Short mmCIF file of C-alpha atoms in Angstrom, two decimals:
data_model
loop_
_atom_site.label_atom_id
_atom_site.label_comp_id
_atom_site.label_asym_id
_atom_site.label_seq_id
_atom_site.Cartn_x
_atom_site.Cartn_y
_atom_site.Cartn_z
CA MET A 1 133.32 59.19 134.08
CA MET A 2 132.56 59.31 130.36
CA TRP A 3 130.56 62.51 130.91
CA TYR A 4 133.60 64.22 132.51
CA ARG A 5 135.82 63.23 129.59
CA ARG A 6 133.36 64.74 127.10
CA ILE A 7 133.26 68.02 129.08
CA PHE A 8 137.08 68.10 129.26
CA CYS A 9 137.47 67.54 125.51
CA LEU A 10 134.87 70.22 124.74
CA VAL A 11 136.57 72.84 126.94
CA THR A 12 139.99 72.01 125.51
CA SER A 13 138.71 72.42 121.96
CA VAL A 14 137.16 75.81 122.74
CA LEU A 15 140.41 77.06 124.28
CA LEU A 16 142.47 75.92 121.28
CA ILE A 17 140.11 77.65 118.85
CA ALA A 18 140.16 80.86 120.91
CA GLY A 19 143.97 80.76 121.06
CA CYS A 20 144.23 80.46 117.30
CA VAL A 21 141.94 83.45 116.79
CA ARG A 22 143.81 85.78 119.14
CA ARG A 23 147.42 84.82 118.25
CA ASP A 24 149.17 87.05 115.64
CA LEU A 25 150.21 85.16 112.56
CA VAL A 26 153.53 87.14 112.47
CA ASP A 27 155.54 88.88 115.17
CA PRO A 28 155.24 92.68 115.46
CA ASP A 29 157.60 94.51 113.07
CA GLU A 30 160.46 96.51 114.63
CA SER A 31 161.45 98.26 111.38
CA ALA A 32 160.47 101.83 110.54
CA LEU A 33 161.12 104.33 107.77
CA LEU A 34 162.66 107.55 109.05
CA ARG A 35 162.14 110.54 106.72
CA ILE A 36 163.82 113.86 107.52
CA ARG A 37 162.88 116.96 105.56
CA VAL A 38 165.62 119.62 105.37
CA ASN A 39 164.22 123.12 105.72
CA THR A 40 166.22 125.52 103.53
CA VAL A 41 163.67 128.32 103.28
CA ALA A 42 164.53 131.86 104.38
CA VAL A 43 168.12 131.23 105.49
CA SER A 44 169.70 134.68 105.39
CA ASN A 45 172.57 135.06 102.90
CA VAL A 46 172.13 131.47 101.68
CA THR A 47 168.62 131.11 100.26
CA ALA A 48 167.24 134.57 101.12
CA ASP A 49 168.42 138.16 101.64
CA ILE A 50 171.30 137.82 99.18
CA TYR A 51 173.23 141.10 99.12
CA ASN A 52 176.01 140.18 96.70
CA GLU A 53 175.41 137.52 94.07
CA LYS A 54 179.04 137.65 92.92
CA ILE A 55 180.65 135.76 95.81
CA PRO A 56 180.18 132.12 96.87
CA ARG A 57 177.60 131.14 99.48
CA PRO A 58 177.65 128.26 101.99
CA ASN A 59 176.14 124.89 101.14
CA LEU A 60 172.94 123.76 102.86
CA SER A 61 172.50 120.38 101.20
CA SER A 62 173.64 117.05 102.62
CA ASP A 63 173.94 113.46 101.47
CA VAL A 64 174.32 111.70 104.83
CA LEU A 65 172.47 112.16 108.12
CA ARG A 66 173.58 110.52 111.34
CA VAL A 67 170.62 109.55 113.53
CA LEU A 68 170.92 108.92 117.27
CA PHE A 69 168.35 107.22 119.52
CA TYR A 70 168.33 107.95 123.27
CA ASP A 71 166.26 106.67 126.16
CA GLN A 72 163.51 109.00 127.37
CA SER A 73 165.77 110.66 129.92
CA GLY A 74 168.30 111.58 127.23
CA GLU A 75 171.16 110.43 129.42
CA ARG A 76 171.91 107.24 127.50
CA MET A 77 172.33 106.66 123.78
CA LEU A 78 170.73 103.36 122.74
CA SER A 79 171.70 103.07 119.07
CA GLU A 80 172.69 105.03 115.98
CA GLY A 81 172.50 104.73 112.22
CA PHE A 82 172.95 106.63 108.97
CA LEU A 83 170.38 107.83 106.43
CA THR A 84 171.54 108.09 102.81
CA GLU A 85 168.47 107.86 100.54
CA LYS A 86 167.89 111.33 99.11
CA SER A 87 164.81 112.68 97.34
CA ILE A 88 163.00 115.97 96.74
CA ASP A 89 159.54 116.75 98.14
CA GLU A 90 156.78 118.72 96.43
CA ASN A 91 158.16 122.01 97.82
CA GLY A 92 161.68 121.41 96.54
CA ASN A 93 163.17 120.51 99.92
CA ASP A 94 165.70 117.70 100.31
CA VAL A 95 164.32 114.64 102.07
CA ILE A 96 166.84 112.14 103.46
CA SER A 97 165.48 108.79 104.59
CA GLY A 98 166.40 105.25 105.55
CA SER A 99 165.23 102.19 107.46
CA VAL A 100 165.77 101.95 111.20
CA TYR A 101 164.93 99.27 113.78
CA LEU A 102 163.20 100.26 117.00
CA SER A 103 161.63 98.00 119.59
CA PRO A 104 158.50 99.36 121.32
CA GLY A 105 159.28 102.09 123.85
CA ASN A 106 159.77 105.83 124.36
CA TYR A 107 162.69 107.57 122.67
CA ARG A 108 164.44 110.85 122.05
CA ILE A 109 165.62 111.08 118.43
CA MET A 110 168.27 113.43 117.06
CA ALA A 111 169.81 113.57 113.58
CA TYR A 112 172.40 115.83 111.96
CA ASN A 113 174.35 115.95 108.69
CA PHE A 114 177.55 113.92 108.80
CA ASP A 115 179.37 115.52 105.86
CA THR A 116 180.69 118.75 107.37
CA PRO A 117 184.45 119.33 106.88
CA THR A 118 184.91 121.85 109.72
CA THR A 119 181.95 121.35 112.08
CA GLN A 120 182.43 118.43 114.46
CA VAL A 121 180.22 116.90 117.17
CA ARG A 122 181.57 115.63 120.48
CA ASN A 123 179.94 113.89 123.48
CA HIS A 124 177.08 112.58 121.36
CA GLN A 125 176.46 109.72 123.82
CA SER A 126 174.25 112.11 125.84
CA TRP A 127 171.44 114.28 124.48
CA TYR A 128 172.44 117.13 126.78
CA ASP A 129 176.18 116.96 126.13
CA ALA A 130 176.20 116.59 122.33
CA THR A 131 178.11 119.69 121.21
CA ALA A 132 178.92 121.12 117.78
CA TYR A 133 182.24 122.96 117.53
CA THR A 134 185.18 123.72 115.22
CA SER A 135 188.94 123.49 115.73
CA THR A 136 191.29 126.39 116.37
CA ILE A 137 193.00 127.73 113.27
CA SER A 138 196.38 126.45 112.15
CA ASP A 139 199.64 128.12 113.05
CA ALA A 140 200.03 129.17 109.40
CA LEU A 141 196.76 131.13 109.46
CA ARG A 142 197.50 132.55 112.88
CA ALA A 143 200.82 133.84 111.56
CA GLN A 144 198.87 136.05 109.17
CA ILE A 145 197.47 137.98 112.14
CA VAL A 146 200.56 137.77 114.31
CA SER A 147 200.90 141.56 114.48
CA ARG A 148 198.16 141.60 117.11
CA ALA A 149 199.60 139.56 119.96
CA ASP A 150 196.92 140.29 122.58
CA TRP A 151 194.10 138.14 121.23
CA SER A 152 192.16 137.15 124.34
CA GLU A 153 189.73 134.93 122.42
CA HIS A 154 190.50 131.61 120.83
CA ILE A 155 190.35 131.88 117.04
CA TYR A 156 188.43 129.09 115.30
CA TYR A 157 187.60 128.05 111.77
CA GLU A 158 184.12 129.15 110.79
CA PRO A 159 181.59 126.29 111.04
CA ASP A 160 179.82 124.57 108.17
CA HIS A 161 176.05 124.53 108.32
CA LEU A 162 174.91 121.80 110.71
CA ILE A 163 171.36 120.70 109.94
CA VAL A 164 169.71 119.20 113.03
CA ALA A 165 166.40 117.36 113.53
CA ARG A 166 165.21 116.50 117.01
CA GLU A 167 162.23 114.96 118.78
CA THR A 168 162.07 114.69 122.57
CA ASN A 169 159.22 112.19 122.95
CA ARG A 170 158.55 109.53 120.33
CA THR A 171 156.56 106.48 121.40
CA ILE A 172 156.97 103.32 119.32
CA VAL A 173 154.13 100.80 119.70
CA PRO A 174 154.01 97.22 118.36
CA HIS A 175 152.98 97.37 114.72
CA HIS A 176 152.71 95.39 111.52
CA GLY A 177 153.70 96.77 108.15
CA ASP A 178 155.14 100.17 107.44
CA LEU A 179 155.75 102.69 110.21
CA VAL A 180 156.87 106.08 108.93
CA ILE A 181 158.53 108.62 111.24
CA GLU A 182 158.76 112.12 109.76
CA MET A 183 160.91 114.91 111.18
CA ASP A 184 162.03 118.39 110.10
CA ALA A 185 165.64 119.57 110.19
CA SER A 186 167.01 123.10 110.13
CA SER A 187 170.44 124.70 110.52
CA ILE A 188 171.77 125.83 113.90
CA ILE A 189 174.25 128.18 112.14
CA ASP A 190 173.89 131.91 111.39
CA THR A 191 175.25 133.17 108.06
CA TYR A 192 176.34 136.81 107.74
CA TYR A 193 177.50 139.04 104.92
CA VAL A 194 180.25 141.55 105.79
CA GLN A 195 181.55 144.30 103.54
CA ILE A 196 183.89 147.28 103.74
CA ARG A 197 184.51 149.86 101.02
CA VAL A 198 188.13 150.03 99.89
CA LYS A 199 190.05 152.56 97.83
CA ASN A 200 193.12 151.37 95.88
CA LEU A 201 191.91 147.77 96.18
CA GLU A 202 193.95 146.81 93.14
CA TYR A 203 197.11 147.10 95.27
CA ALA A 204 196.01 144.33 97.68
CA SER A 205 196.99 140.74 96.93
CA THR A 206 195.17 138.90 99.77
CA ALA A 207 192.89 139.91 102.61
CA ASN A 208 191.39 138.21 105.64
CA ALA A 209 189.60 139.16 108.82
CA VAL A 210 189.10 138.02 112.40
CA LEU A 211 185.71 138.69 114.00
CA THR A 212 185.42 138.48 117.78
CA GLY A 213 182.59 138.29 120.32
CA LEU A 214 181.02 135.10 118.94
CA SER A 215 179.73 131.86 120.43
CA SER A 216 182.24 129.02 120.19
CA SER A 217 179.85 126.03 120.13
CA ASN A 218 176.27 124.77 120.34
CA ASN A 219 174.64 122.07 122.48
CA ILE A 220 172.62 120.66 119.63
CA GLY A 221 170.17 118.54 121.64
CA ASP A 222 168.37 121.61 123.01
CA ASN A 223 169.92 124.11 120.57
CA ILE A 224 171.70 126.12 123.27
CA ARG A 225 174.58 128.32 122.16
CA ASN A 226 177.63 128.68 124.36
CA GLU A 227 177.56 132.29 125.54
CA GLU A 228 179.92 131.84 128.47
CA GLU A 229 183.07 131.91 126.33
CA SER A 230 183.68 134.59 123.73
CA SER A 231 185.53 133.40 120.64
CA ALA A 232 186.66 134.63 117.25
CA ILE A 233 186.60 133.19 113.74
CA PHE A 234 188.95 133.57 110.81
CA ILE A 235 187.34 134.88 107.60
CA GLU A 236 188.82 134.92 104.12
CA LEU A 237 187.79 138.08 102.26
CA HIS A 238 187.02 138.46 98.56
CA LYS A 239 187.50 141.37 96.19
CA SER A 240 184.22 142.47 94.66
CA ILE A 241 182.12 145.48 93.70
CA ASP A 242 178.90 146.82 95.20
CA GLU A 243 176.63 148.13 92.50
CA ASN A 244 174.38 149.68 95.16
CA ILE A 245 177.06 152.31 95.83
CA THR A 246 176.25 155.45 93.85
CA ASP A 247 178.69 157.99 95.31
CA GLY A 248 181.93 156.90 93.66
CA ASN A 249 184.24 153.93 94.06
CA GLN A 250 182.33 150.61 94.19
CA ASP A 251 185.28 148.40 95.17
CA VAL A 252 184.77 146.36 98.36
CA LEU A 253 186.29 143.60 100.43
CA CYS A 254 183.54 141.22 101.49
CA ALA A 255 182.65 137.70 102.59
CA VAL A 256 179.73 135.46 103.44
CA PHE A 257 180.63 133.59 106.61
CA ASN A 258 179.10 131.20 109.15
CA THR A 259 179.06 131.43 112.93
CA PHE A 260 177.46 129.70 115.90
CA GLY A 261 176.00 133.12 116.72
CA LYS A 262 176.77 136.54 118.10
CA ILE A 263 176.77 136.86 121.89
CA ASP A 264 174.18 139.56 122.55
CA ASP A 265 175.26 140.65 126.02
CA MET A 266 178.96 140.99 125.31
CA PRO A 267 180.41 144.42 126.13
CA SER A 268 181.46 146.63 123.26
CA ASN A 269 184.67 144.80 122.50
CA MET A 270 183.43 143.23 119.28
CA HIS A 271 185.91 144.20 116.63
CA ILE A 272 186.81 143.01 113.19
CA THR A 273 190.39 143.25 112.07
CA PHE A 274 191.08 143.32 108.35
CA ASN A 275 194.55 142.35 107.19
CA ALA A 276 195.34 143.29 103.60
CA VAL A 277 198.68 142.14 102.27
CA SER A 278 200.01 144.52 99.64
CA ARG A 279 201.84 143.45 96.52
CA GLU A 280 205.06 144.49 98.22
CA GLY A 281 204.40 142.02 101.04
CA GLU A 282 203.44 144.70 103.56
CA ILE A 283 200.63 143.86 106.00
CA VAL A 284 198.17 146.72 106.32
CA GLU A 285 195.67 146.45 109.17
CA LYS A 286 192.43 148.16 110.09
CA GLU A 287 190.34 147.56 113.20
CA ILE A 288 186.65 148.45 113.36
CA ASP A 289 184.26 148.41 116.29
CA MET A 290 181.43 146.19 115.05
CA THR A 291 179.05 146.69 118.00
CA PRO A 292 177.07 149.56 116.43
CA ILE A 293 176.99 147.76 113.10
CA PHE A 294 175.46 144.65 114.67
CA ALA A 295 172.76 146.93 116.12
CA THR A 296 171.56 148.16 112.71
CA GLU A 297 168.37 146.90 111.10
CA ASP A 298 170.38 145.37 108.25
CA ALA A 299 172.33 143.27 110.73
CA ARG A 300 169.40 142.28 112.94
CA VAL A 301 166.93 141.42 110.18
CA ARG A 302 169.05 140.38 107.21
CA HIS A 303 172.46 139.61 108.78
CA TRP A 304 174.20 142.23 106.61
CA LEU A 305 177.24 143.87 108.22
CA LEU A 306 177.76 146.89 105.96
CA ILE A 307 180.70 149.09 106.93
CA ASN A 308 180.15 152.38 105.15
CA GLU A 309 183.48 154.06 105.82
CA VAL A 310 186.09 153.91 103.07
CA TRP A 311 189.42 152.23 103.82
CA GLU A 312 192.20 153.65 101.66
CA LEU A 313 195.09 151.28 101.03
CA PRO A 314 198.54 152.80 100.47
CA LYS A 315 199.91 152.76 96.97
CA PRO A 316 203.16 150.84 96.37
CA THR A 317 206.30 152.93 96.85
CA THR A 318 208.13 151.06 94.08
CA PRO A 319 206.87 149.98 90.67
CA PRO A 320 205.94 146.29 90.35
CA SER A 321 208.94 144.19 89.39
CA THR A 322 208.97 141.40 86.84
CA GLY A 323 209.30 137.84 87.98
CA GLY A 324 208.55 136.79 91.55
CA GLY A 325 205.89 134.48 92.86
CA PHE A 326 202.96 136.20 91.12
CA ASN A 327 204.70 136.79 87.77
CA PRO A 328 207.45 134.21 87.31
CA GLU A 329 209.85 134.37 84.38
CA VAL A 330 211.90 131.51 82.94
CA ASP A 331 214.93 131.93 80.68
CA ASP A 332 215.07 130.17 77.31
CA TRP A 333 216.34 126.62 77.29
CA GLY A 334 219.94 126.16 76.29
CA ASP A 335 221.57 123.08 74.78
CA GLU A 336 224.28 121.49 76.87
CA GLU A 337 226.25 118.35 76.04
CA GLU A 338 227.90 116.18 78.67
CA ASN A 339 229.02 112.56 78.84
CA ILE A 340 227.41 110.65 81.70
CA PRO A 341 229.39 107.55 82.77
CA ILE A 342 227.32 104.40 83.34
CA GLU A 343 228.80 101.83 85.68
#
């Protein structure tokens, strides 16, 4: 009997020692550092292929990224968070990072900038349904193009650059210490430069354009543009000069604008309508078929839409008057005495 007790105690001691050797001293860590590098290299008309340095360009930087975690199927969103720590890498790219918590498993990860005034994202609960879009323009802006009543496309605000990072298969294993997840983000937006030569530009007070035949949205999970519905965007034009013009008048109306993309297979109904409002309040319109312009090398390679014809604006029929909204006049102050009863 004593011999059995000694054997039992010996076996128990061995098992306890083995258990202490194999047991982790701390539980596996579920925290990770997510670092997303924003690629801003070679973005036409923003960081490369700048045609006109005199007009403003869209912003590609961001201070906040929203990060979404999905199950492996992509049908169900598991959690979300926000990254706000910003730094610069050795190549000058923005890097936005932050801590996240992930239990072991397989994930789809998507992140996009959360500080876009016009670009919105809907249906983000599903990887396949998450869609970037913009709203239709206000009634006040639409009134500026009211002379054309047969717009078949919806007219939207142009989108801000949406910078998206995505990974379709990330496996998280139990770990101790730091786990760093690195991803790259790039914009899903195309930026174009458009320009038309104008004679008598000094007689225009404001000018805008509507460009049709464009994609209205983007499914950002798989970066698929909506090419089933043609849409239009509203563009505010700027007065400028083109120093590359050597055969006379260098005045131009131009703009750098963003779009979800041109629909390649659309029939030749892609037009741009310029509306220049003269100083007399007259709306002067011009419509241009943009299909052949989109087919040029400048458009395909550099996203430059250069309209070479000259648009001549009519001169005012009456001389400019003093006063009015653009040149107000106020009479001199006069002294006036009056007794005000106080009750």
